Coordinates of C-alpha atoms in Angstrom, one line a residue:
X1 CA 89.7 83.7 178.4
X2 CA 86.4 85.1 176.0
X3 CA 83.3 83.7 174.9
X4 CA 83.0 79.8 174.6
X5 CA 81.0 78.9 171.6
X6 CA 77.7 78.5 173.2
X7 CA 77.9 82.1 174.6
X8 CA 78.8 83.3 171.0
X9 CA 75.6 81.8 169.6
X10 CA 73.9 82.2 171.4
X11 CA 74.6 85.2 171.1
X12 CA 73.5 85.2 167.5
X13 CA 70.1 83.3 168.1
X14 CA 69.3 86.4 170.4
X15 CA 70.5 89.1 168.6
X16 CA 70.9 91.2 171.8
X17 CA 72.8 94.8 170.5
X18 CA 68.9 95.2 168.1
X19 CA 66.4 97.6 169.2
X20 CA 64.1 96.0 167.5
X21 CA 61.8 99.5 167.4
X22 CA 64.9 101.0 165.8
X23 CA 65.0 98.2 163.1
X24 CA 60.7 98.6 162.7
X25 CA 60.4 102.3 162.2
X26 CA 63.6 101.8 158.9
X27 CA 61.3 98.6 157.6
X28 CA 58.6 101.2 157.6
X29 CA 60.1 104.1 156.7
X30 CA 62.2 102.3 153.7
X31 CA 58.8 100.5 152.5
X32 CA 57.5 104.1 152.4
X33 CA 60.2 105.6 150.0
X34 CA 59.4 102.3 148.0
X35 CA 55.7 102.7 147.6
X36 CA 56.2 106.9 147.4
X37 CA 58.5 106.3 144.7
X38 CA 57.3 103.3 142.4
X39 CA 54.6 105.8 142.0
X40 CA 56.0 108.6 141.1
X41 CA 57.4 106.2 138.5
X42 CA 54.5 105.2 138.3
X43 CA 52.9 108.3 137.0
X44 CA 55.7 110.5 135.3
X45 CA 56.2 107.1 133.1
X46 CA 51.8 107.1 132.5
X47 CA 52.6 111.0 131.5
X48 CA 55.6 110.3 129.0
X49 CA 54.8 107.4 127.1
X50 CA 51.4 109.0 126.3
X51 CA 52.4 112.2 125.1
X52 CA 54.9 109.2 122.8
X53 CA 52.4 107.7 122.0
X54 CA 50.4 111.1 120.8
X55 CA 53.1 112.4 118.9
X56 CA 54.0 109.4 117.1
X57 CA 56.2 110.0 113.9
X58 CA 53.7 110.5 110.3
X59 CA 52.3 112.8 112.6
X60 CA 53.1 117.5 112.4
X61 CA 56.5 118.7 111.9
X62 CA 55.3 120.2 115.7
X63 CA 54.6 117.1 116.4
X64 CA 57.8 114.5 115.4
X65 CA 60.1 117.7 116.9
X66 CA 57.7 116.7 120.2
X67 CA 58.8 113.5 119.8
X68 CA 62.2 114.0 119.2
X69 CA 63.1 115.9 122.6
X70 CA 60.3 113.8 124.5
X71 CA 62.2 110.0 122.9
X72 CA 65.5 112.3 124.1
X73 CA 64.4 112.4 127.4
X74 CA 63.2 109.2 127.9
X75 CA 66.5 107.8 126.4
X76 CA 69.3 110.1 129.3
X77 CA 66.2 108.5 131.8
X78 CA 67.2 105.1 130.9
X79 CA 70.7 105.4 131.5
X80 CA 70.5 106.8 134.9
X81 CA 70.2 103.3 136.6
X82 CA 73.1 102.2 134.8
X83 CA 74.6 105.3 136.2
X84 CA 73.6 105.4 139.1

């Protein structure tokens, strides 16, 4: 007929079809990608934040133009997580 209820439960608990070395490799790769992207985002955000602070409004015409451009780029990147 089929597997008994206890056989199904035993199979669910022991998980015989899972290759644990592959799971651990995938976990390590995921953590690596997360850490690298976090560091990259931190550095990029810090640079853009400092540029925006240094070229804040009330400065020269060139600084205001630069501020407008960098501010536009920041606002553009801010919308990307909602697009994805």
